[in-house]
C-alpha positions as a printed Julia matrix, in Angstrom:
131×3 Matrix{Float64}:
 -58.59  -18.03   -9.49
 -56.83  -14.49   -9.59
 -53.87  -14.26  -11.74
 -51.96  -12.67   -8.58
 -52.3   -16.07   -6.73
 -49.88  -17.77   -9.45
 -47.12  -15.89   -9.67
 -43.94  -16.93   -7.22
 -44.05  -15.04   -3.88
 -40.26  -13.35   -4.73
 -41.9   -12.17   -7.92
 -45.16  -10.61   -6.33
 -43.57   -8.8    -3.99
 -40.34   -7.65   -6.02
 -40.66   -3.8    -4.86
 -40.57   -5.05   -1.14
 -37.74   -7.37   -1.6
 -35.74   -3.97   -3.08
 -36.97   -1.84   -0.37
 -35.54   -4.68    1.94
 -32.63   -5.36   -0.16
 -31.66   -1.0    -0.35
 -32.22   -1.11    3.83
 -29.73   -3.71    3.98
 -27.46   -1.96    1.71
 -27.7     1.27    4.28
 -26.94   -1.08    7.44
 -23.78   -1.9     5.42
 -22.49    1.58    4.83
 -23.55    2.54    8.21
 -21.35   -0.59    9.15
 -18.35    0.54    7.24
 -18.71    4.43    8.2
 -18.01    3.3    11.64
 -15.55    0.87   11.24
 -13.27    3.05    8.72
 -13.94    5.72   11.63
 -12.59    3.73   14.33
  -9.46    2.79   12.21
  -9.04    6.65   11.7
  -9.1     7.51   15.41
  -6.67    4.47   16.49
  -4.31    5.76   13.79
  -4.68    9.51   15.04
  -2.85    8.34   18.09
   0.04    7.19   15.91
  -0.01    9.97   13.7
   0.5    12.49   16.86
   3.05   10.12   18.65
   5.23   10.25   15.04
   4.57   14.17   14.75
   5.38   15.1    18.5
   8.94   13.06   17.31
   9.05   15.11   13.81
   9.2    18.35   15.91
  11.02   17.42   18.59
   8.68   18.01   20.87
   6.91   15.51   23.7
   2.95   16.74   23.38
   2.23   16.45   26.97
  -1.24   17.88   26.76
  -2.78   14.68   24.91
  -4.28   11.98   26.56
  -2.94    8.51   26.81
  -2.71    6.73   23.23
  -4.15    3.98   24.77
  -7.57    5.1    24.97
  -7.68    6.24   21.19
  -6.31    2.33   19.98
  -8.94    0.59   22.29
 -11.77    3.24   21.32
 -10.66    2.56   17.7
 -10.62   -1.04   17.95
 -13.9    -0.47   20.03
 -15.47    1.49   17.0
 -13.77   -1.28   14.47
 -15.92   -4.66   16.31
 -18.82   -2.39   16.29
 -19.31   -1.83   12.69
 -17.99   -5.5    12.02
 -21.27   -6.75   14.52
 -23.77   -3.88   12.83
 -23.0    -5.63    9.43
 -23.56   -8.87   10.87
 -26.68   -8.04   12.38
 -28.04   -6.29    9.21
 -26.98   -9.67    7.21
 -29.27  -11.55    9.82
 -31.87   -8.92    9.97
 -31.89   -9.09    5.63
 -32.57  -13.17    5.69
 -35.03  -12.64    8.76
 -37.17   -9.8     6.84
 -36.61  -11.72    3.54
 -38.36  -14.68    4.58
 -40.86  -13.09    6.38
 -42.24  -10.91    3.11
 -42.17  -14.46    1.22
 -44.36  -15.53    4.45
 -46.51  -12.56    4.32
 -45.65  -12.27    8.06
 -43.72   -9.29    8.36
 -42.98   -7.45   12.16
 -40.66   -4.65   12.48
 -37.54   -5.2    14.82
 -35.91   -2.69   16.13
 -33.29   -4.48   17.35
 -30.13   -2.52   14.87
 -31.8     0.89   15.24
 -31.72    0.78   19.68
 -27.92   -0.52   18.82
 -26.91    2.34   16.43
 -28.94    4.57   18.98
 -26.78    2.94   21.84
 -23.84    3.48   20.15
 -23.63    6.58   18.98
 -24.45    8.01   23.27
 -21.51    5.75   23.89
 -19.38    7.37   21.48
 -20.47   10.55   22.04
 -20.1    10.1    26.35
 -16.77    8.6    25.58
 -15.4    11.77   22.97
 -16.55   13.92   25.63
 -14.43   12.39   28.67
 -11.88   11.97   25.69
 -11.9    16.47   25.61
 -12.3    16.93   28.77
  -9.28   15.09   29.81
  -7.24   16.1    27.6
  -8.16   19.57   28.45
């Protein structure tokens, strides 16, 4: 019997579980970038209102507030939902290496893909308007 056979599943396939473990990890910034990125743009909104009031002067040329606080709350769920996907994603991958019945999902990368035309469609209508 080969020595290999023995030894736990976890511990035979330790590198795996850390490449799994560091792609997880990335998810969870990724996660994080966008949320702290949608708190920044529904605070810009603020931050302009309370200038426009420090100068004296009504900025006219800006777009509603309102669709910076829903795009930042938008941008907020997102990254909550990306993390929660990766956490599912981790466990699902996890037990598959222990199974030795790993198949790639691309499930996160067609929602960051998603995403990111959404935002970018959205910032675009967002100049545009306001120009």
């Amino acid at each position: 019997m080969n020595e290999q056979e023995n030894i736990h599943p976890k511990i035979r396939n330790r590198r795996v579980h850390l490449a799994n473990e560091r792609t997880f990890l990335a998810w969870i910034r990724t996660s994080i970038g966008i949320m702290a990125f949608g708190f920044v743009v529904e605070k810009f909104a603020l931050f302009v209102k309370q200038f426009s009031i420090f100068i004296g002067k009504e900025i006219s040329t800006m777009p509603h507030s309102g669709y910076s606080s829903f795009f930042g709350i938008f941008l907020v769920a997102l990254g909550a939902i990306m993390g929660f996907l990766a956490f599912i994603r981790y466990k699902k991958v996890e037990k598959q290496i222990d199974e030795d019945t790993y198949q790639h999902s691309i499930l996160l990368d067609i929602l960051l893909v998603i995403s990111l035309l959404a935002i970018a469609v959205f910032l675009i209508i967002y100049m545009l308007h306001s120009i």
